[in-house]
XYZ file of C-alpha atoms in Angstrom:
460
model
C 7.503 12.832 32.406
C 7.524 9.326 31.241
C 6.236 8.495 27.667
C 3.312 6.442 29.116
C 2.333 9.774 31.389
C 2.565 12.118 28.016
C 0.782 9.864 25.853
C -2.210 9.709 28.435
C -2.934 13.300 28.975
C -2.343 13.926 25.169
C -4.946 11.298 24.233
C -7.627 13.389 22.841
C -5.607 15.572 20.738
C -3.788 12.653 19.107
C -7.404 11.218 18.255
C -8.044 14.868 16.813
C -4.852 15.137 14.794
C -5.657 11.673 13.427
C -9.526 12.456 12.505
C -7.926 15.874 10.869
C -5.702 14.416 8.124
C -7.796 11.776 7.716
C -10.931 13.500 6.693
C -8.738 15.220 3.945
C -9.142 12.764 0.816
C -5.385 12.392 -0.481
C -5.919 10.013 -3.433
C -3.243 11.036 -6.433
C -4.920 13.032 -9.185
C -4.138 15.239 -11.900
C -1.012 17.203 -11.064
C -1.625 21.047 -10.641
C 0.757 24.385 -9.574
C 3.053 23.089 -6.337
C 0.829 20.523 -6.088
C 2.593 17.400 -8.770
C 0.375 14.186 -7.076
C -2.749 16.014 -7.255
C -4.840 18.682 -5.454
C -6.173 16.239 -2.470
C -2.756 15.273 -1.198
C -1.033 19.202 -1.878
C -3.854 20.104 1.090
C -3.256 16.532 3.181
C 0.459 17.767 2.862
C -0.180 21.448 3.711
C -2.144 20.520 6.451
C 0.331 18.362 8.113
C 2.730 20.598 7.725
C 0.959 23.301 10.024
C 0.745 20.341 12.689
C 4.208 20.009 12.658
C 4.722 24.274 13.132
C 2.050 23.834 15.374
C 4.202 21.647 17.456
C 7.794 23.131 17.337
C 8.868 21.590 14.168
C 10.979 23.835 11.366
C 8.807 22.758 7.819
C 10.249 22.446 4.675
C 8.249 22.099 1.490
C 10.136 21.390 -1.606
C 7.973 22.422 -3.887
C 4.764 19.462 -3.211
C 7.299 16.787 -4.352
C 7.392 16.299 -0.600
C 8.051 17.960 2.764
C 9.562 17.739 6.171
C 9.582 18.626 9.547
C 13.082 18.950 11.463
C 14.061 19.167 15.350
C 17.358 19.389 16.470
C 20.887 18.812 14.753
C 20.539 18.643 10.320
C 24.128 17.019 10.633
C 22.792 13.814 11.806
C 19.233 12.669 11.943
C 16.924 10.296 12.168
C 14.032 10.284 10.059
C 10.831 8.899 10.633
C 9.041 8.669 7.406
C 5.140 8.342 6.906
C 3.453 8.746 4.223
C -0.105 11.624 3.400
C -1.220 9.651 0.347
C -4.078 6.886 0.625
C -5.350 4.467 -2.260
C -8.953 5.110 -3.290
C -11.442 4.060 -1.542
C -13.033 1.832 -3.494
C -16.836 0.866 -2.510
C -18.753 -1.061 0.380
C -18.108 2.039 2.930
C -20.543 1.638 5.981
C -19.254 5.003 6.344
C -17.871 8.025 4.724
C -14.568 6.971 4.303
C -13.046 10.436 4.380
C -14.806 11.291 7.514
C -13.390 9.736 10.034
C -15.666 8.270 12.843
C -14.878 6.440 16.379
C -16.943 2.974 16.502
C -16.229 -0.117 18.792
C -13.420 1.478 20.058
C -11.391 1.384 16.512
C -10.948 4.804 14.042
C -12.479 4.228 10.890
C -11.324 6.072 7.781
C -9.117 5.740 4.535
C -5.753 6.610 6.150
C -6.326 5.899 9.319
C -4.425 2.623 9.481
C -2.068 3.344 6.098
C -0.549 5.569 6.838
C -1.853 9.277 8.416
C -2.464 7.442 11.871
C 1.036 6.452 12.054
C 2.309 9.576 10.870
C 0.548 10.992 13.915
C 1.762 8.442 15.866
C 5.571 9.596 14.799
C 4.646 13.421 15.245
C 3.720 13.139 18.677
C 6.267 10.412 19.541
C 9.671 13.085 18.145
C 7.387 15.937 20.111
C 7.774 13.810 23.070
C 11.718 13.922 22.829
C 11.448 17.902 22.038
C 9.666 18.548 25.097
C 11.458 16.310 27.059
C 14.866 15.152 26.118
C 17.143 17.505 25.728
C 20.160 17.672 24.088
C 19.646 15.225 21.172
C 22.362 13.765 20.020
C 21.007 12.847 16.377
C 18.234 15.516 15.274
C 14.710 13.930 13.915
C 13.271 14.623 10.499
C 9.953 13.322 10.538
C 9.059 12.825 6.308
C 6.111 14.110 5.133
C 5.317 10.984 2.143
C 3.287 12.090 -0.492
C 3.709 9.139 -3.184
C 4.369 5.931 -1.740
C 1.359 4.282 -2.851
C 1.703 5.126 -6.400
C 5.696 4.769 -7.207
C 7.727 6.499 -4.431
C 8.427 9.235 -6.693
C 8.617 11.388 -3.936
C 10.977 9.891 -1.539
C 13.352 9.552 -4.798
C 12.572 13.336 -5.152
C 14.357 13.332 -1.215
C 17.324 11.248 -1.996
C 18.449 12.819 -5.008
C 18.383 16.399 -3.715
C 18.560 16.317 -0.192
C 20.460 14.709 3.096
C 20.344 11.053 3.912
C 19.438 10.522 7.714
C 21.982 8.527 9.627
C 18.935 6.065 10.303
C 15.100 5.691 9.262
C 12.190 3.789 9.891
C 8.620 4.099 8.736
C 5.549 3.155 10.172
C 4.477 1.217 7.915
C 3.917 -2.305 9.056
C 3.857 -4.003 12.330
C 5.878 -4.605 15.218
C 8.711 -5.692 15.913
C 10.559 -4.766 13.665
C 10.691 -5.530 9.534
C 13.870 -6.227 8.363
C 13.743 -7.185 5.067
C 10.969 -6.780 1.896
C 10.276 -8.378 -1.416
C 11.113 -7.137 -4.494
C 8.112 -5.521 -6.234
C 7.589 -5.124 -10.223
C 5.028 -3.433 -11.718
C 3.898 -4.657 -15.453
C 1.859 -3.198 -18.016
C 0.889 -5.006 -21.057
C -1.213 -5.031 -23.835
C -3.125 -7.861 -25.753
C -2.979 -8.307 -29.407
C -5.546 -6.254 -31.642
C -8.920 -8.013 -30.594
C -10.057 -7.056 -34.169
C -14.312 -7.320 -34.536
C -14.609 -7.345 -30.675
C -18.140 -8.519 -28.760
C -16.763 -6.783 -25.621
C -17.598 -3.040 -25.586
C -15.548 -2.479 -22.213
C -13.831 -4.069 -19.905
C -12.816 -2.737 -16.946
C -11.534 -3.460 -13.261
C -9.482 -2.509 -10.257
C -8.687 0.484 -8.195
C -4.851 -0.075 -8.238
C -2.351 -2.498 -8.978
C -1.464 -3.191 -5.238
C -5.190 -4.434 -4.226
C -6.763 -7.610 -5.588
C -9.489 -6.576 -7.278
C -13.313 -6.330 -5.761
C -15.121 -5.347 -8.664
C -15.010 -5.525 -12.851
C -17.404 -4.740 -15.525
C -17.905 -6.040 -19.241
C -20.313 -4.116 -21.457
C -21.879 -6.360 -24.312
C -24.314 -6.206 -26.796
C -28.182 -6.358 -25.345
C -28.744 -9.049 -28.041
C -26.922 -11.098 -25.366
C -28.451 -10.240 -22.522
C -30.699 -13.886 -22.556
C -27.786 -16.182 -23.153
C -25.555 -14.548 -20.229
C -28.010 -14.683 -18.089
C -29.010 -18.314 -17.841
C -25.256 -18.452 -18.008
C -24.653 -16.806 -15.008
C -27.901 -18.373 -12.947
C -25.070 -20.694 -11.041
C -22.793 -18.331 -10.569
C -23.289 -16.208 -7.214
C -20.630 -13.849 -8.326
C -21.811 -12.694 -11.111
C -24.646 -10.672 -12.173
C -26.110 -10.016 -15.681
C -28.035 -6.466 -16.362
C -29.790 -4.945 -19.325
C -29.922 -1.307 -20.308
C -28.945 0.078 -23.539
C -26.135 -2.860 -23.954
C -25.879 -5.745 -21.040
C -23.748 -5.212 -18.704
C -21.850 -7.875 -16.618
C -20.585 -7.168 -13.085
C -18.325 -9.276 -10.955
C -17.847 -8.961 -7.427
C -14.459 -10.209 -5.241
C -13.085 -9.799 -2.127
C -10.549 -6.779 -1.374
C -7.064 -7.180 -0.224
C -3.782 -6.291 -0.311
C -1.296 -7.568 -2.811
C 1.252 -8.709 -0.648
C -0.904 -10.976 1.056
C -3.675 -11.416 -2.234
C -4.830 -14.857 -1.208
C -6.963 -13.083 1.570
C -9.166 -11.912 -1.345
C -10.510 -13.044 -4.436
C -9.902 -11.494 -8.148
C -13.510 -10.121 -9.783
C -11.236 -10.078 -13.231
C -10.489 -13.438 -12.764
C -14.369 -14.298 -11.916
C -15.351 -11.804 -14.705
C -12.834 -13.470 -17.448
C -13.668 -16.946 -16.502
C -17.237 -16.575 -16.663
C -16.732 -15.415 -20.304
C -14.926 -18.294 -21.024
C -17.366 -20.519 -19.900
C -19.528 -19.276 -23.053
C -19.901 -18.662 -26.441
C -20.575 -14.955 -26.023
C -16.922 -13.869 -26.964
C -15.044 -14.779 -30.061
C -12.002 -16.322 -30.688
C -9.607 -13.215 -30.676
C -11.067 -12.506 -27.458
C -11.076 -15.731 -25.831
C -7.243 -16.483 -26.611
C -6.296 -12.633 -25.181
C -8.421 -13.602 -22.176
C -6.740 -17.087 -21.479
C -3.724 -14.855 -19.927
C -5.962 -12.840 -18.098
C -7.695 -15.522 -16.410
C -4.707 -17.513 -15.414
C -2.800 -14.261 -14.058
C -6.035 -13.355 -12.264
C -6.547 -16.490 -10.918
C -3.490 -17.986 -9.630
C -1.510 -15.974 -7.353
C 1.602 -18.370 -7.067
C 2.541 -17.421 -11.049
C 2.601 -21.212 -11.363
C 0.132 -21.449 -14.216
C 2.326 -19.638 -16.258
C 5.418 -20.775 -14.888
C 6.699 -17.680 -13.081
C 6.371 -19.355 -9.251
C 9.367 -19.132 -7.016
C 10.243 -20.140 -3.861
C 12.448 -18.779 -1.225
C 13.977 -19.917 2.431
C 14.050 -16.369 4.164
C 10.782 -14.807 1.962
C 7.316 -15.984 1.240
C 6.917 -17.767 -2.187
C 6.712 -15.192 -5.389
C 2.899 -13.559 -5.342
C 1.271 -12.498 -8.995
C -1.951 -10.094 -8.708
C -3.553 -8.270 -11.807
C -4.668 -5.681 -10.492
C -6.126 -3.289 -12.756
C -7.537 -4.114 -16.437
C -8.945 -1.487 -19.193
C -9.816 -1.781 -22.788
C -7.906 0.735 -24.906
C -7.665 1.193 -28.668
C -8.736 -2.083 -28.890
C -6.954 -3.938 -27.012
C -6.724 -5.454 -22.841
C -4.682 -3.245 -21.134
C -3.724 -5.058 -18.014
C -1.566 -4.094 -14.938
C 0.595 -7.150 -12.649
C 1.812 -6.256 -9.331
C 4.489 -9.279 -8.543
C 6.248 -9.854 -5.261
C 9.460 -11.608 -5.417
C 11.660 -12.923 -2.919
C 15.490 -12.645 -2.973
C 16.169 -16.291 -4.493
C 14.969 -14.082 -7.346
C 17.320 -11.659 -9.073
C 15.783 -8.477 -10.729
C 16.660 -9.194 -13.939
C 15.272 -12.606 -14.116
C 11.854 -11.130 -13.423
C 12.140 -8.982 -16.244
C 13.349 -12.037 -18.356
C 10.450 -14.108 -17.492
C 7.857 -11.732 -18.083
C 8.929 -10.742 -21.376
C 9.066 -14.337 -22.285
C 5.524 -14.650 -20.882
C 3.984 -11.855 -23.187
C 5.513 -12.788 -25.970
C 4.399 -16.675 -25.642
C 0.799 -15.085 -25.562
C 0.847 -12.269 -28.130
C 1.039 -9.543 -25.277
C 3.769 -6.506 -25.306
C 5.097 -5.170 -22.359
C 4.842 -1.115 -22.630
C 6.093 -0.389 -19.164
C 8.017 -1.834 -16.135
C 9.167 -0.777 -12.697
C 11.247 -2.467 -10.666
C 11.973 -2.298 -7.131
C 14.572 -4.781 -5.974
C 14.310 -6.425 -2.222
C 16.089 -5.618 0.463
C 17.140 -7.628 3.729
C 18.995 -6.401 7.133
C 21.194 -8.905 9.720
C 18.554 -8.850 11.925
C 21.702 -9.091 14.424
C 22.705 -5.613 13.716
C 23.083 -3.242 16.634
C 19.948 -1.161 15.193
C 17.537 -4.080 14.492
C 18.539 -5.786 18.018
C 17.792 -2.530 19.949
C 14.265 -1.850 18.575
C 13.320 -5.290 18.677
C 14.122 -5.228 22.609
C 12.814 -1.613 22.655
C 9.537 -3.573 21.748
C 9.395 -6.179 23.880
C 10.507 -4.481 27.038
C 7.192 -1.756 26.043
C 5.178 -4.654 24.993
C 5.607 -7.269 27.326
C 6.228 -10.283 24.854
C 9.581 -11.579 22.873
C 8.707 -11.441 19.189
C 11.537 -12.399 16.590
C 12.179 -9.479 12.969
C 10.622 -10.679 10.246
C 10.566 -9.850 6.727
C 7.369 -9.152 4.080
C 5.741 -8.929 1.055
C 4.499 -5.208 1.582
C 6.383 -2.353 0.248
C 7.578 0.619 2.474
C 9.870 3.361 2.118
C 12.643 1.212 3.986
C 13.497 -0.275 0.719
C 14.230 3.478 -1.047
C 16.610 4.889 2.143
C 19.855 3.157 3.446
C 19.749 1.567 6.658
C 16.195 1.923 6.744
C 13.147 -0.271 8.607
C 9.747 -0.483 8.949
C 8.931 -0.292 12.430
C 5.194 -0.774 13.248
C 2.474 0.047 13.957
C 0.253 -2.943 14.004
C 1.032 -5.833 17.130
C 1.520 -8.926 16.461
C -1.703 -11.426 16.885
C -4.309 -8.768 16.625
C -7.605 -9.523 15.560
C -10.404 -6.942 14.364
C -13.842 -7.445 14.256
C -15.296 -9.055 11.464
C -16.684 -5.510 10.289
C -13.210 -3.522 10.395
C -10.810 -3.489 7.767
C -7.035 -3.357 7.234
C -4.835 -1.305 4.961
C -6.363 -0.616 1.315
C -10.099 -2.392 2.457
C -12.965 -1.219 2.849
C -13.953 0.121 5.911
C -10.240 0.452 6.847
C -10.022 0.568 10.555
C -6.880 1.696 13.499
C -7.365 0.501 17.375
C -7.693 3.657 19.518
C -5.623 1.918 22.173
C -3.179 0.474 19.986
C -2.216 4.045 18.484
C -1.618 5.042 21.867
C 0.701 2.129 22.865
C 2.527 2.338 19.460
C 3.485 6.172 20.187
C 4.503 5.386 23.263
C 7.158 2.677 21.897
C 7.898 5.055 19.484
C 8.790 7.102 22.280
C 11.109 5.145 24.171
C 12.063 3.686 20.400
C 13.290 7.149 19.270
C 15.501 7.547 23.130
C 17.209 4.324 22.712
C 17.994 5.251 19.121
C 19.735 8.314 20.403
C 22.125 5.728 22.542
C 23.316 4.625 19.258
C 26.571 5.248 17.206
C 25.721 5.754 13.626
């Protein structure tokens, strides 16, 4: 039976596995017994895993910090690895976002595009080569994820304790095939001691990895009549009075690897302030960071921009801001490019926060990674690809970060096609109303298919 043949009469129950996981809300929460990212993704996790027994698969839980399922040979594997955990889900829904429906032919769901689709996608693809290639040369580990979208704690977890597959990729991204990633640091800093403050709160963000949709200030109602003739121009912003005024800013979601698709609410929300006399002057010097973090995504304002001749230019997006004993409390995502060594990003951000009056109370960094894309493995997936797909399409590299950057020799290997375009309605990864093409997941399982045969070819 071809891959094209078992994909068809399967279609319905990969549509149901999909739906299943994905109307199990995985966000990370408050760790609990077995369960260290939270309740909601111990039961996403649990949940997969009886899929996978379901299917033929030997499971392995070590102890929620993640899980596996294993076919074949534990000598020499390769590992697919997909990810349970979703961002939250932020607001604008035209649906329940944890139940997933079928509309215009796309899935519609948190997850179903990042990343419990494609974990489907991979389950059914390595059941494919139980059923119906046999021996296997190299066994397949397909890697239940559990933290990528929060610090990769868990596929760290993996490496330290457990063995390294011979190969990996993750579906993660789109076709052909990613060989290389930016670097990605995470920042948290604090503003000086806004002493006397006007602002009661401050607040913004779901995570540092989306540009921001939304942020709130709480002031005083004795200011409710200046800010709102203030904001009378301003379509983004909107004034209301209860017990204090309130201030809300609206933006447009999006990724942080790609953040000039959307638009930064702190940075509408901050420069709106600015434009008055609401705030005083402790406030309005801690905010003149905010607002030129928040509003330039290029790091150029502040002199952090760099460029690069195999990676996109450097990306900057605040994602999250708080007030806390005090003081802002904001959160940077940046995306660097290899021109860029790890260490200088630390250097220029310290030098940043201290030109401002900021400190810098925590810092991860994840260097970048990039693969020949003449290498034996990149050459035969990228042909795998085309041969499935029908059209020559070159490796590229990104701003997004996968798992491929944690594992040696590791990829990330679709699922999205190149060119696609979704209705104006459906959303990608980490939006709102985050939506997967029912006939694309079929025709990426299928190359992950004859993907995961070729691979077998291979001498690792």
């Amino acid at each position: 039976m071809t891959p094209k043949q078992y994909i068809d009469i399967n279609r319905e129950r990969i549509i149901e596995d999909i739906k299943y996981l994905v109307n199990i809300k995985s966000v990370k929460d408050e760790p609990g017994a077995k369960a260290p990212y939270g309740e909601g993704i111990r039961k996403a996790q649990l949940a997969a895993m009886d899929l996978c027994k379901k299917y033929g698969f030997d499971v392995y839980d070590a102890n929620g910090h993640i899980a596996w399922a294993h076919f074949g040979p534990e000598d020499k594997f390769i590992c697919i690895m997909a990810h349970l955990d979703v961002v939250p889900e932020g607001d604008g829904w035209d649906s329940n976002p944890y139940e997933c429906i079928e509309k215009e032919g796309y899935l519609v769901g948190r997850g179903t595009g990042d990343d419990k689709g494609p974990f489907v996608m991979g389950l059914w693809a390595a059941r494919y080569l139980i059923e119906n290639v046999k021996p296997l040369k190299y066994g397949i580990r397909l890697l239940l994820g559990l933290d990528e979208e929060s610090g990769m704690e868990d596929i760290e977890y993996y490496i330290k304790n457990f063995t390294k597959p011979v190969f990996s990729f993750t579906p993660d991204a789109n076709f052909p095939v990613c060989n290389g990633e930016k670097g990605i640091c995470h920042v948290k800093m604090t503003s000086p001691d806004l002493g006397v403050s006007t602002l009661l709160e401050f607040s913004g963000g779901l995570a540092p990895n989306v540009v921001p949709d939304e942020a709130y200030v709480s002031v005083s109602s004795d200011l409710f009549g200046d800010l709102s003739e203030l904001a009378e121009s301003n379509e983004d912003i909107v004034v209301l009075k209860d017990k204090v005024t309130k201030i809300k800013a609206k933006g447009i979601s999006a990724h942080a690897g790609s953040p000039y698709d959307g638009k930064s609410a702190i940075h509408s929300l901050s420069s709106f302030l600015l434009s008055g006399d609401a705030i005083n002057k402790v406030e309005r010097e801690a905010l003149l960071l905010i607002e030129k973090l928040s509003g330039d995504f290029s790091g150029k304002s502040v002199g952090i921009d760099r460029d690069c001749e195999i990676f996109t230019p450097l990306t900057v997006n605040l994602g999250l801001i708080s007030m806390k004993e005090n003081k802002f409390e904001v959160v940077l995502d940046i995306r660097y490019p290899i021109s860029v060594a790890p260490e200088e990003i630390e250097k220029m951000l310290s030098e940043l926060a201290r030109e401002y009056g900021y400190e810098i109370i925590d810092i991860s960094n994840k260097p970048p990674f990039y693969i020949n894309p003449e290498s034996p493995v990149i050459e035969t997936l990228t042909r795998t690809f085309e041969e499935a797909y029908g059209e020559k399409h070159e490796p590229y590299v990104m701003s997004g970060g996968t798992y491929a950057r944690k594992m040696d020799n590791a990829v990330a290997f679709g699922p999205g096609f190149p060119n696609r375009k979704k209705p104006d309605w459906a959303g990608d990864a980490h939006m709102k109303n985050e939506a997967l093409s029912i006939e694309d997941t079929f025709k990426a399982t299928e190359i992950y298919c004859e993907s995961l045969i070729a691979l077998q070819e291979l001498d690792f």
